[in-house]
mmCIF file of C-alpha atoms and ligand atoms in Angstrom:
data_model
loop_
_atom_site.group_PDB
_atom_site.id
_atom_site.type_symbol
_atom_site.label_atom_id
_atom_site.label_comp_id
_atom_site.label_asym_id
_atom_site.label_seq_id
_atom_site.Cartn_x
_atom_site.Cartn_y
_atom_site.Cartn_z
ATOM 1 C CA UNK I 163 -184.136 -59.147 -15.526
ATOM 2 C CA UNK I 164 -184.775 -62.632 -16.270
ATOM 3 C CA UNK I 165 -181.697 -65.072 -16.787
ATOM 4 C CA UNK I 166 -182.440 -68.933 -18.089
ATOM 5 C CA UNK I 167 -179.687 -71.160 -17.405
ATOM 6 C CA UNK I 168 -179.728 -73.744 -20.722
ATOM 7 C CA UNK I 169 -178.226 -77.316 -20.600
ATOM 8 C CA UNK I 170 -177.164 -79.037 -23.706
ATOM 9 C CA UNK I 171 -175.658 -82.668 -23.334
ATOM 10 C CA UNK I 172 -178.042 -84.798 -26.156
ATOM 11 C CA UNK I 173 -174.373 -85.525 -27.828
ATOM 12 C CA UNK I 174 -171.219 -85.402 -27.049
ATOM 13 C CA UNK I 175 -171.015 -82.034 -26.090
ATOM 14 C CA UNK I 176 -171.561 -81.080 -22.741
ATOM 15 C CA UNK I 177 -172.944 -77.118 -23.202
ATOM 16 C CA UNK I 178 -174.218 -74.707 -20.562
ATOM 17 C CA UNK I 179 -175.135 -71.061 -20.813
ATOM 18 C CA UNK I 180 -177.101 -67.955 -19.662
ATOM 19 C CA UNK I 181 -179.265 -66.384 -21.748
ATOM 20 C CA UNK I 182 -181.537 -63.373 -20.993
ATOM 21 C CA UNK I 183 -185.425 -62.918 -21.991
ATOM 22 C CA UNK I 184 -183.888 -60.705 -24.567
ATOM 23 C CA UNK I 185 -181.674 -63.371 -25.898
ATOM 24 C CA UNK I 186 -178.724 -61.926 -24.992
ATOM 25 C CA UNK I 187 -175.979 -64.436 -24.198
ATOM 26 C CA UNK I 188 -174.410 -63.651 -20.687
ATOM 27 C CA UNK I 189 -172.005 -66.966 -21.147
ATOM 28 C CA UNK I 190 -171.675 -70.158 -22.960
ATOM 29 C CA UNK I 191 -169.155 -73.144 -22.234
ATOM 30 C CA UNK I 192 -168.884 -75.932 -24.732
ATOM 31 C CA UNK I 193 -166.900 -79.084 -23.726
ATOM 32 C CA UNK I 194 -166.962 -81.774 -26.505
ATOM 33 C CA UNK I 195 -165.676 -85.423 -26.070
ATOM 34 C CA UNK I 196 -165.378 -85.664 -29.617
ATOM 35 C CA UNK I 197 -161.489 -86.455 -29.144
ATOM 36 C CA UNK I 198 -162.599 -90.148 -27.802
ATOM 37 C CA UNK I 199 -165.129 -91.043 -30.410
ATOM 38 C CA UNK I 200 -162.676 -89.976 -33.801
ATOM 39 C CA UNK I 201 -160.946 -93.558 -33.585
ATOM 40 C CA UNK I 202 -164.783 -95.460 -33.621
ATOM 41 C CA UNK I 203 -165.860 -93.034 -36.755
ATOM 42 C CA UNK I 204 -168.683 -91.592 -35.264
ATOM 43 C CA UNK I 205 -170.196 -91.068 -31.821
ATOM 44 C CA UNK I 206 -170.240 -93.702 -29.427
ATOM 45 C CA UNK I 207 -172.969 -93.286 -27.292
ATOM 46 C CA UNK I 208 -172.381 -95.513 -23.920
ATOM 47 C CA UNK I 209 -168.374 -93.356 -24.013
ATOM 48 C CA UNK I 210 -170.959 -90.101 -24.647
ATOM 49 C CA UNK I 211 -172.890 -90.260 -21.517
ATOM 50 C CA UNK I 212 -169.714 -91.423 -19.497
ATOM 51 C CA UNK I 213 -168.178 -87.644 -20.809
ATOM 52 C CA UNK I 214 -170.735 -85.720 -19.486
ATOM 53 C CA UNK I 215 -171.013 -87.441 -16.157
ATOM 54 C CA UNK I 216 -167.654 -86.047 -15.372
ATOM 55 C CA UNK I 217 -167.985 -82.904 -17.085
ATOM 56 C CA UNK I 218 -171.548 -81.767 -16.480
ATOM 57 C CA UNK I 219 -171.112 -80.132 -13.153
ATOM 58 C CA UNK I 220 -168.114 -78.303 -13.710
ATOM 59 C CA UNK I 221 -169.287 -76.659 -17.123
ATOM 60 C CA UNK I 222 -172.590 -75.572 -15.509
ATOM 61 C CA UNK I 223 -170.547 -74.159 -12.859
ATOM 62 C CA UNK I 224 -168.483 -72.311 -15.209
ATOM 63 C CA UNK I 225 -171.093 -70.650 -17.137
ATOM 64 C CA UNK I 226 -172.498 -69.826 -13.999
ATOM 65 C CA UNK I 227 -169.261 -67.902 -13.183
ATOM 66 C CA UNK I 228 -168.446 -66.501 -16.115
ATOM 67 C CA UNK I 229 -172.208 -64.509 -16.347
ATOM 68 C CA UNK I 230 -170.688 -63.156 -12.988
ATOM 69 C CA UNK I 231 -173.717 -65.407 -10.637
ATOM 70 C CA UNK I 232 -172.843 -67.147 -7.602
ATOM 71 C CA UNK I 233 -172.324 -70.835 -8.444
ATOM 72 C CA UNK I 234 -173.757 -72.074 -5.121
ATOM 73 C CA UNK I 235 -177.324 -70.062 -5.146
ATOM 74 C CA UNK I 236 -177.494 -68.452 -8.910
ATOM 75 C CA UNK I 237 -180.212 -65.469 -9.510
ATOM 76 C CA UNK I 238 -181.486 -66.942 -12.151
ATOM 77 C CA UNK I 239 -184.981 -67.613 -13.146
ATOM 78 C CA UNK I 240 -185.226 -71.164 -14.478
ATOM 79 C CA UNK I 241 -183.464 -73.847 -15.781
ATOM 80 C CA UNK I 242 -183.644 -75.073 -19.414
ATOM 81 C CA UNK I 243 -182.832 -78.109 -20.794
ATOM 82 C CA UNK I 244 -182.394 -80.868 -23.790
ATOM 83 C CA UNK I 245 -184.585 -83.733 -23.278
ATOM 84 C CA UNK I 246 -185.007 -84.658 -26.605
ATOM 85 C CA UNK I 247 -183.999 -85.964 -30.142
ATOM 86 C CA UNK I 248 -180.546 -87.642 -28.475
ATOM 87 C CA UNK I 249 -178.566 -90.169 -27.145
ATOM 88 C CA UNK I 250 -180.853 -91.440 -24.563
ATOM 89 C CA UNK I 251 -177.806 -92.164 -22.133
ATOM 90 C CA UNK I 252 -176.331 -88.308 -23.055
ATOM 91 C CA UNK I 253 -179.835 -86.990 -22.485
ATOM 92 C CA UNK I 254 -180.400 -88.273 -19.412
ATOM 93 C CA UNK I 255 -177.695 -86.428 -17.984
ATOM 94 C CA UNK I 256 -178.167 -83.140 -18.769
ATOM 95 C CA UNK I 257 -182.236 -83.889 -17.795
ATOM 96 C CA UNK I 258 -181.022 -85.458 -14.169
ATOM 97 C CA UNK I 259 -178.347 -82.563 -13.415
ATOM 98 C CA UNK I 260 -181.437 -79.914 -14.659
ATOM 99 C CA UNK I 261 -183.779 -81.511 -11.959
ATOM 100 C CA UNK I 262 -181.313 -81.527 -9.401
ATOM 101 C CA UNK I 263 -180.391 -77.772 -9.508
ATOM 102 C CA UNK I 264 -183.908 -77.276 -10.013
ATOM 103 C CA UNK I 265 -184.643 -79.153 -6.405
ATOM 104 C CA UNK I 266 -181.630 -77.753 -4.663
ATOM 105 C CA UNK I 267 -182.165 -73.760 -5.862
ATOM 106 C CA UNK I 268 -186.248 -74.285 -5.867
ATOM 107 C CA UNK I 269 -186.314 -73.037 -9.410
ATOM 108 C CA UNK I 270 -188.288 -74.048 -12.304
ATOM 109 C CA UNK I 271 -186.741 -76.200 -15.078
ATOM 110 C CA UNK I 272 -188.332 -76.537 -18.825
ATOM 111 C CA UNK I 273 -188.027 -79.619 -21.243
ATOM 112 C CA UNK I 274 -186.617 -78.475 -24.652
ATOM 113 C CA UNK I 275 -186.456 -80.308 -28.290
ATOM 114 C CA UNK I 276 -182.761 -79.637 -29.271
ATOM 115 C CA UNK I 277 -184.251 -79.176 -32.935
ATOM 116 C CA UNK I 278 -186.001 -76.237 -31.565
ATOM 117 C CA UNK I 279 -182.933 -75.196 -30.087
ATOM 118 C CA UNK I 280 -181.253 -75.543 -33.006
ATOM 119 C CA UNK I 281 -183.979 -73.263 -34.634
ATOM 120 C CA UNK I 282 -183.652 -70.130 -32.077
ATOM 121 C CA UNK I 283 -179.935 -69.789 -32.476
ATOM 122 C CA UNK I 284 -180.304 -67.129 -35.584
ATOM 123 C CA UNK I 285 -182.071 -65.096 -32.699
ATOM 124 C CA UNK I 286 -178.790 -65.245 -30.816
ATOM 125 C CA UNK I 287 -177.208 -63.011 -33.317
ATOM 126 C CA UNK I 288 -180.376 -60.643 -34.126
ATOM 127 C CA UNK I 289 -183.034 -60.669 -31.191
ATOM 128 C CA UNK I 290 -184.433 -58.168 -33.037
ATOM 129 C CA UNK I 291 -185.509 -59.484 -36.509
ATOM 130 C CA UNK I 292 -188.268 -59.348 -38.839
ATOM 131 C CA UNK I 293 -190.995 -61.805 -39.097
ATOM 132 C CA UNK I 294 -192.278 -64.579 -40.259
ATOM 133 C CA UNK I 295 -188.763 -66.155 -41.345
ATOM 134 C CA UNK I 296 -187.991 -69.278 -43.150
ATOM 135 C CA UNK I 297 -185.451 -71.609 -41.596
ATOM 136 C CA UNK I 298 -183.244 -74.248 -43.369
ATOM 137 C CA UNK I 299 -182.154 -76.543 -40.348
ATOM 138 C CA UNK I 300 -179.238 -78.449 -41.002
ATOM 139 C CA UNK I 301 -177.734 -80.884 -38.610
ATOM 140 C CA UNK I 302 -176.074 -84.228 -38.358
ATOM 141 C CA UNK I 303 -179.800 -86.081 -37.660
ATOM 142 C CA UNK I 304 -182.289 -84.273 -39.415
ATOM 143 C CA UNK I 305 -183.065 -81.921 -42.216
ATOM 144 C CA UNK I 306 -185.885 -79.936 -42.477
ATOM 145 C CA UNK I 307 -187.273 -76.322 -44.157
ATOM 146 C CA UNK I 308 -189.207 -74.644 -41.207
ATOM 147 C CA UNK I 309 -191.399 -71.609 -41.503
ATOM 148 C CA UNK I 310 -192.049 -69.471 -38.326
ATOM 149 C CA UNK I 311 -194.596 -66.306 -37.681
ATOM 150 C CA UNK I 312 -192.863 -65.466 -34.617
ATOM 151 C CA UNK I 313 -190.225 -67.286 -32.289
ATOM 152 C CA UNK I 314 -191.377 -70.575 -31.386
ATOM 153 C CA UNK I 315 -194.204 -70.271 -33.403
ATOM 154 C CA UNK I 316 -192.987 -72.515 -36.308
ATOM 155 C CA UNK I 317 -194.193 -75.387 -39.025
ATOM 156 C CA UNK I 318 -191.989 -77.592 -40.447
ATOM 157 C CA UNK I 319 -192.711 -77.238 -44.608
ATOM 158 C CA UNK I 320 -190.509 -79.373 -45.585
ATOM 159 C CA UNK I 321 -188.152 -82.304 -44.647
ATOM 160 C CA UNK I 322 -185.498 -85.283 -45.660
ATOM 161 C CA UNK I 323 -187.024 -88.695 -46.163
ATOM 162 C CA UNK I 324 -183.882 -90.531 -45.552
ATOM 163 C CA UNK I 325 -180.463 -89.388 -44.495
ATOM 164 C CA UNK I 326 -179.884 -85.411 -43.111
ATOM 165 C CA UNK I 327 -177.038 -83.725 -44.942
ATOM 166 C CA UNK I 328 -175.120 -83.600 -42.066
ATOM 167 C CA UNK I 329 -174.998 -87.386 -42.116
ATOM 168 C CA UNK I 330 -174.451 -87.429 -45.785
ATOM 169 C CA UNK I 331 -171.475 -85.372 -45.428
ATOM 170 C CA UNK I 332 -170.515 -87.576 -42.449
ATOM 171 C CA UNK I 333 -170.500 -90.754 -44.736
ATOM 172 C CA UNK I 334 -169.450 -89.198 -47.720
ATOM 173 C CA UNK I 335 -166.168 -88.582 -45.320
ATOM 174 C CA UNK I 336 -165.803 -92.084 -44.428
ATOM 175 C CA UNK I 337 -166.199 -93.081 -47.422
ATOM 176 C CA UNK I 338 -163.068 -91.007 -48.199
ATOM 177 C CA UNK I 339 -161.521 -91.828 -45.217
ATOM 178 C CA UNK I 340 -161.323 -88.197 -43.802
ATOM 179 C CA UNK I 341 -162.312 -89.151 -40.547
ATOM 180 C CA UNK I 342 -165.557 -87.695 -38.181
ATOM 181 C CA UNK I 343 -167.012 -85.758 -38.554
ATOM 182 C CA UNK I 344 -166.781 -85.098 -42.209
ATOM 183 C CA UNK I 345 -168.697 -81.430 -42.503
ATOM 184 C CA UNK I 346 -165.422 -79.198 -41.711
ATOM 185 C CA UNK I 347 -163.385 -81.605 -43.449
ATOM 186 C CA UNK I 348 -164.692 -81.825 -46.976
ATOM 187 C CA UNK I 349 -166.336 -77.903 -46.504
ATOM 188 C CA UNK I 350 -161.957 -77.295 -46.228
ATOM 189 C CA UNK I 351 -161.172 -79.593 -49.013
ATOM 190 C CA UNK I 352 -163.522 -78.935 -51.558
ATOM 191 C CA UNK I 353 -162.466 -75.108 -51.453
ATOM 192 C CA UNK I 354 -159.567 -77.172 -53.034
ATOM 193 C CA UNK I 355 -161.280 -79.208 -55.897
ATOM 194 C CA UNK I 356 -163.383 -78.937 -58.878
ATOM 195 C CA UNK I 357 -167.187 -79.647 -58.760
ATOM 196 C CA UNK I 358 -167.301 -80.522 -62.238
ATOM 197 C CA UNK I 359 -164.445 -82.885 -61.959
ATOM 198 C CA UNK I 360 -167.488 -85.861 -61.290
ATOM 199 C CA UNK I 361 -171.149 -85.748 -62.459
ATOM 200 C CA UNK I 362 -173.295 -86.352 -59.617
ATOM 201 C CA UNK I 363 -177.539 -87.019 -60.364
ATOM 202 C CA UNK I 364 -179.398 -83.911 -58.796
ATOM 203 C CA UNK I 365 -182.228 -85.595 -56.580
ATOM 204 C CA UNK I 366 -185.849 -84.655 -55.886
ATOM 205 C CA UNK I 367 -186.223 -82.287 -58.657
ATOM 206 C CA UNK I 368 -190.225 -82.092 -58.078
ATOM 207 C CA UNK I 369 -192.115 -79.516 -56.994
ATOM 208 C CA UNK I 370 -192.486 -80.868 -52.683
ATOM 209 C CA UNK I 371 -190.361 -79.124 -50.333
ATOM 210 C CA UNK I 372 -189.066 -82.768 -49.483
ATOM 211 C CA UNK I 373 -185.070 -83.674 -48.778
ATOM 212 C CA UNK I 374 -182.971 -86.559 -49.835
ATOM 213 C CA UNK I 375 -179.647 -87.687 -49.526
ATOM 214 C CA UNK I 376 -179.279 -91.078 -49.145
ATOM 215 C CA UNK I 377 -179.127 -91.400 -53.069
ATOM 216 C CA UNK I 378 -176.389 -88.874 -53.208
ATOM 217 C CA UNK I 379 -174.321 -90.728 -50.686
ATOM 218 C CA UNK I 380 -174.742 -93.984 -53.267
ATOM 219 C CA UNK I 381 -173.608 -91.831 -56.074
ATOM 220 C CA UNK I 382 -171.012 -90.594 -54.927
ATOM 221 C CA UNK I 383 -169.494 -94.343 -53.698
ATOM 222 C CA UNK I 384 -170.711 -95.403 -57.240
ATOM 223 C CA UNK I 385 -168.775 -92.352 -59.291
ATOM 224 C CA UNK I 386 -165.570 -92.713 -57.170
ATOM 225 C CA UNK I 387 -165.256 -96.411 -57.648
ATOM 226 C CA UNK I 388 -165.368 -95.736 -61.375
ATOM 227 C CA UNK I 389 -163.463 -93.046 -61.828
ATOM 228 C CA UNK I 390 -160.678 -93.547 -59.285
ATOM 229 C CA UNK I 391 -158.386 -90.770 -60.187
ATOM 230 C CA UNK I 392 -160.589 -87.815 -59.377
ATOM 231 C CA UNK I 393 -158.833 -86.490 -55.965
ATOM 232 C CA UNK I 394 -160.169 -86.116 -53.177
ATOM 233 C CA UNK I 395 -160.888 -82.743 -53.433
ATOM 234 C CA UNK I 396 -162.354 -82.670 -56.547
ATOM 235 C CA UNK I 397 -164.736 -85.232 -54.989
ATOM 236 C CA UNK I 398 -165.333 -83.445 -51.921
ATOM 237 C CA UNK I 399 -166.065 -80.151 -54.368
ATOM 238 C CA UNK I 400 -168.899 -82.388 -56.677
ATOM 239 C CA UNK I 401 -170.597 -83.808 -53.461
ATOM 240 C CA UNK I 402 -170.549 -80.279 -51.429
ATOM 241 C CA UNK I 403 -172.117 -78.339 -55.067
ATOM 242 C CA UNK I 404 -174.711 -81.203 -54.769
ATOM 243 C CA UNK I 405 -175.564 -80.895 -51.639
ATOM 244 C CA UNK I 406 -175.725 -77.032 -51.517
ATOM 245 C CA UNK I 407 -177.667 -76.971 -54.994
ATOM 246 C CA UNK I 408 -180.898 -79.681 -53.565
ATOM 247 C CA UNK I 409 -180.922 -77.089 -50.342
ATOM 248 C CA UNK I 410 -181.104 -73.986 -52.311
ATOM 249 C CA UNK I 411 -183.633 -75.222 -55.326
ATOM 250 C CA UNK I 412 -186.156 -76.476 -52.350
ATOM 251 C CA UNK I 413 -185.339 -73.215 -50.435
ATOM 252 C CA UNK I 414 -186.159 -71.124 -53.424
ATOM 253 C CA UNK I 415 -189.319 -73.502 -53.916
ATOM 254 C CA UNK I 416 -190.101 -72.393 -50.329
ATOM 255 C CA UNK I 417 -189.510 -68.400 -51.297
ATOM 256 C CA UNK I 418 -192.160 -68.784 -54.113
ATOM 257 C CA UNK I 419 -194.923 -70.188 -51.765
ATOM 258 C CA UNK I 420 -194.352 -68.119 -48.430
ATOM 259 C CA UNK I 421 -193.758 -64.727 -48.174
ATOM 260 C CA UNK I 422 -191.502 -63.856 -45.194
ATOM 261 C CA UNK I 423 -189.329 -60.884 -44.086
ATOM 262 C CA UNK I 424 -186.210 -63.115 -44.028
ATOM 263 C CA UNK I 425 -184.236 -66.426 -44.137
ATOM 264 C CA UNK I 426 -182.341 -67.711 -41.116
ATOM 265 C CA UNK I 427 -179.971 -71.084 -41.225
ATOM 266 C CA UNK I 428 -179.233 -73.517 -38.067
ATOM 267 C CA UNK I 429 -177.913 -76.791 -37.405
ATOM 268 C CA UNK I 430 -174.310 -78.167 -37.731
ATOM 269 C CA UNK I 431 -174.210 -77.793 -41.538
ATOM 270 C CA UNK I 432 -175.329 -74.378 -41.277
ATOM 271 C CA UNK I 433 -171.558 -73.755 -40.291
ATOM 272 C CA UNK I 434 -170.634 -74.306 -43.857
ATOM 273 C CA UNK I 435 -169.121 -71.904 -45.480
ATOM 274 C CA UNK I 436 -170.641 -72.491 -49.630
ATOM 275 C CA UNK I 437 -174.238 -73.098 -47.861
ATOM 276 C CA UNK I 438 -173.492 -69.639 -46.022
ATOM 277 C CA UNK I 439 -172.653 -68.135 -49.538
ATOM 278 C CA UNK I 440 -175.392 -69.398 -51.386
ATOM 279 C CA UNK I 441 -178.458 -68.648 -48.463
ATOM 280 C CA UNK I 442 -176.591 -64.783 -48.306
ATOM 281 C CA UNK I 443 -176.985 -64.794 -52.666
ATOM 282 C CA UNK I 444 -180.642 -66.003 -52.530
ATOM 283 C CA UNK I 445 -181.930 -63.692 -49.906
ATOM 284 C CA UNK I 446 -180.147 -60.794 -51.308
ATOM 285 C CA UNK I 447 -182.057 -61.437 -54.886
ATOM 286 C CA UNK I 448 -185.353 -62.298 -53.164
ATOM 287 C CA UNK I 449 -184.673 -58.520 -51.075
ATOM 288 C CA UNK I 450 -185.434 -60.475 -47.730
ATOM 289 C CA UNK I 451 -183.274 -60.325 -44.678
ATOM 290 C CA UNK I 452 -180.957 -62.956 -44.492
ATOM 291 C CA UNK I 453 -179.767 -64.331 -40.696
ATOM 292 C CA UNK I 454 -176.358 -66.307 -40.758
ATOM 293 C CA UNK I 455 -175.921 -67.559 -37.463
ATOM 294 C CA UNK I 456 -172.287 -67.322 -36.050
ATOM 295 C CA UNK I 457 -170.318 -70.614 -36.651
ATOM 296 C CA UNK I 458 -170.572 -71.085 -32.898
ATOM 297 C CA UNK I 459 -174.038 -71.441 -32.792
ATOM 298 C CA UNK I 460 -174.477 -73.209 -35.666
ATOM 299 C CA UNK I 461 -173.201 -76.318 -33.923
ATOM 300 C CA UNK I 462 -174.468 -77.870 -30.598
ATOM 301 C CA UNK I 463 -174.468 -75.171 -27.509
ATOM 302 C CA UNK I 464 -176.237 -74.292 -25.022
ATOM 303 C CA UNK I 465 -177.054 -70.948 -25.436
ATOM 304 C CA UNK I 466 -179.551 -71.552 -28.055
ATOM 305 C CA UNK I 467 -181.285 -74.347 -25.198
ATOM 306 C CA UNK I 468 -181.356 -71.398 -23.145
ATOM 307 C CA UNK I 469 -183.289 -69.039 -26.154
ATOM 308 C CA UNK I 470 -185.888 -71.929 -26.743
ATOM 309 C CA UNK I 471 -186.344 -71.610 -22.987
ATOM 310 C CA UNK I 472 -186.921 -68.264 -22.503
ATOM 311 C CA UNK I 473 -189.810 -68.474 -25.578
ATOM 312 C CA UNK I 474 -190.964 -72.355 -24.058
ATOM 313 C CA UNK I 475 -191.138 -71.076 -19.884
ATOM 314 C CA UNK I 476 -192.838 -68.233 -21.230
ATOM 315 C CA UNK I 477 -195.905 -69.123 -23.184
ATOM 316 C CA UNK I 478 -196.485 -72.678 -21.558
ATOM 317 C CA UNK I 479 -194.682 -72.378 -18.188
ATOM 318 C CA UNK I 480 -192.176 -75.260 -16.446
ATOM 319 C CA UNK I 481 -192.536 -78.902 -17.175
ATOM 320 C CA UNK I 482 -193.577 -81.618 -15.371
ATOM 321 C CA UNK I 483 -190.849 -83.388 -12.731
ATOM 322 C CA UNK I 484 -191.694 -86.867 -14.307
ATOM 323 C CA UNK I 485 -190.483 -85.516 -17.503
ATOM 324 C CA UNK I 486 -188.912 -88.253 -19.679
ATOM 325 C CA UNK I 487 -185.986 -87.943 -22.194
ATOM 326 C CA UNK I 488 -187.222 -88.472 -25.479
ATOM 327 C CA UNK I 489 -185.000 -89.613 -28.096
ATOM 328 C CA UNK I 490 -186.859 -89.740 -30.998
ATOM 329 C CA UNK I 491 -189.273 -86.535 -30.547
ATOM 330 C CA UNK I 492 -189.835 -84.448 -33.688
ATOM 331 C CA UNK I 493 -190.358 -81.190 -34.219
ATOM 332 C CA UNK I 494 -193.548 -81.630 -36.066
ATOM 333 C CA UNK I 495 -195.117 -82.517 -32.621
ATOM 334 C CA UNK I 496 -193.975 -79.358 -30.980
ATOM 335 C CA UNK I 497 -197.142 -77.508 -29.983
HETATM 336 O O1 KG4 C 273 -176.077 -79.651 -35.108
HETATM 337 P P1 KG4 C 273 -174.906 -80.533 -34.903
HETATM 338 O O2 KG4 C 273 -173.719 -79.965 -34.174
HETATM 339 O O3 KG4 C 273 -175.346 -81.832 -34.161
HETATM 340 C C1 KG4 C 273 -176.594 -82.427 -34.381
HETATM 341 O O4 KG4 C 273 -177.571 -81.986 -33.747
HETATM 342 O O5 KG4 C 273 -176.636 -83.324 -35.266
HETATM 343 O O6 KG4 C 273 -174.472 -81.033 -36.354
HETATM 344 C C2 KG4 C 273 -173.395 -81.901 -36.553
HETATM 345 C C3 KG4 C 273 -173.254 -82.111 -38.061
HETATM 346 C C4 KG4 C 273 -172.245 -83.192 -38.432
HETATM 347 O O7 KG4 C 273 -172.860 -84.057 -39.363
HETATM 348 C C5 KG4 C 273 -171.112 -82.403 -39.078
HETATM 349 O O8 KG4 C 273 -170.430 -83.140 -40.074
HETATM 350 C C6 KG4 C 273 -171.852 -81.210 -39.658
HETATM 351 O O9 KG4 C 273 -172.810 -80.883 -38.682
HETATM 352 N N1 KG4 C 273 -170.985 -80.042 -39.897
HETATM 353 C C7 KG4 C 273 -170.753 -79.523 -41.122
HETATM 354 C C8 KG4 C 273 -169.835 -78.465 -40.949
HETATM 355 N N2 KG4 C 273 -169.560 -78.350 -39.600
HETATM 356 C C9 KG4 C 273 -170.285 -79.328 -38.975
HETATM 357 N N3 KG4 C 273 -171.231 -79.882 -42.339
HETATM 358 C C10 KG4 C 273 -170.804 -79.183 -43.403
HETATM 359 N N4 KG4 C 273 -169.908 -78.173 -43.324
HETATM 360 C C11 KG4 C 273 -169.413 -77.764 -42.126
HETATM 361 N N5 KG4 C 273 -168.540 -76.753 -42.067
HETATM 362 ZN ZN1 ZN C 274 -177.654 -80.336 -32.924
#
């Protein structure tokens, strides 16, 4: 059997996990530092890499342990890890600790895009679905509509210009002064309010498969300042409908062009629970399979890494030991 052990630390969690070639997940430890960045209203990077400096080696050991391998010389097969879109600090990390226990257990180790990772975390849930599928990724840094023939084999049809909705809702929350980060926040409070309670524009109504949010964001300061005795909730109700309403017109766009077998959703976001409702409605009336990752998942872990890895050490074997982290790397330039 082959066993990948996946490392995840391009934020502020620190994530590490065994995954099978069959995508099973053996383990998966998530430690998140989030606790010290909620005062700064966001992530602070240089206070990010410091967290998983002290964590790192103790939540690789523990996933080690918990898929029942010997922490000192695991069978496993090869190491994946994030080394890239990040915090270049929080990347390099994970990428050091991944070389390390590479050198010390003479094992392979594999370079992964965490967007990809992001993407392979439906397959978590259902190793065995049907292809091609049509991905909305949702996270905190990017936004995109990807379209994949088989795992790993993927195009990105479609992405945000400006802000990613995961940001949106992140600024929409400060705004409101709900604190960071704002996705389970206003997704709890705006199963509270009414979404007609504020008119909000509806943006890029054309026919592209493009994102944007940055407008909404705007609106919504604009709207609140004018009408400042719609509650919170009612607020948090108008943005969410606006948000969920751009995803699902551009993924029905999508649905019209490609044919695929099903829909799959990833990324932070993807943990919400009105986008989870509307992606189930629209694949049930297109008669398409329809792959809602488990909220775990959804957000950054490792086990997903770990998936991308078994797909990425597969087809294109390990990467180079002069790999770099790369913060900015797209998915678009994923071979
Ligand atoms: O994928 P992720 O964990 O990290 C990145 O790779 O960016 O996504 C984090 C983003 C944050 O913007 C957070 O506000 C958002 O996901 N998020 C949510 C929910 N849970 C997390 N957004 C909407 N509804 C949620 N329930
Ligand atoms: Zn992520």
């Amino acid at each position: 059997m082959t066993r990948i052990l996946g490392i995840e630390t391009s934020c502020d969690e620190t994530a590490a996990a065994v995954v099978d070639q069959d995508y099973h997940v053996l383990s998966s430890v998530i430690e998140s530092s989030l606790d010290v960045h909620r005062d700064f209203g966001g992530v602070v990077p240089e206070l990010a890499g410091r967290a998983h400096l002290t964590t790192i080696s103790s939540v690789i050991e523990r996933a080690l342990v918990d898929a029942d391998l010997d922490p000192l010389m695991p069978a496993i097969d090869a190491i994946a890890v994030t080394s890239g879109p990040g915090l270049v600090g929080s990347l390099l990390v994970g990428l050091s600790a991944a070389k390390g226990y590479a050198l010390a257990w003479d094992l392979p180790f594999v370079g992964i895009n965490h967007l990809e990772g992001h993407l392979f975390a439906a397959l978590l849930d259902a190793p065995s679905m049907a292809w091609p599928v049509l991905t909305l990724l949702v996270s905190g840094g990017h936004t995109a509509l990807v379209l994949h023939e088989s795992p790993g084999v993927h195009q990105v049809v479609g992405e945000t210009i400006d802000d990613a909705a995961g940001e949106a809702y992140d600024k929409v929350a400060r705004w409101l002064g709900l604190g960071y980060p704002g996705g389970p926040v206003i997704d709890a409070l705006a199963s509270e309010g009414r979404a007609t309670s504020l008119r909000l524009p509806t943006s890029m109504m054309g026919e592209g498969l493009d994102f944007s949010f940055s407008g909404l964001k705007t609106a919504v300061v604009r709207a609140t300042e004018k009408n400042p005795e719609v509650s919170k909730a009612d607020v948090a109700a108008a943005f969410q409908g606006a948000v969920v309403e751009q995803l699902m017109r551009k993924m029905r766009q999508a649905l019209e062009r490609y044919d695929v077998a099903g829909v799959a959703i990833g990324g932070g976001v993807a943990a919400n629970s009105a986008l989870r409702s509307a992606v189930a409605a629209i694949a049930q009336e297109y008669g398409i399979e329809c792959h809602l990752p488990s909220r775990l998942v959804c957000t950054d872990n490792a086990a997903m890494i770990a998936a991308a890895g078994v797909y990425r050490w597969g087809a294109f074997g390990p990467s180079e030991w002069s790999l770099p982290a790369t913060p900015n790397w797209s998915l678009g330039s994923l071979s």
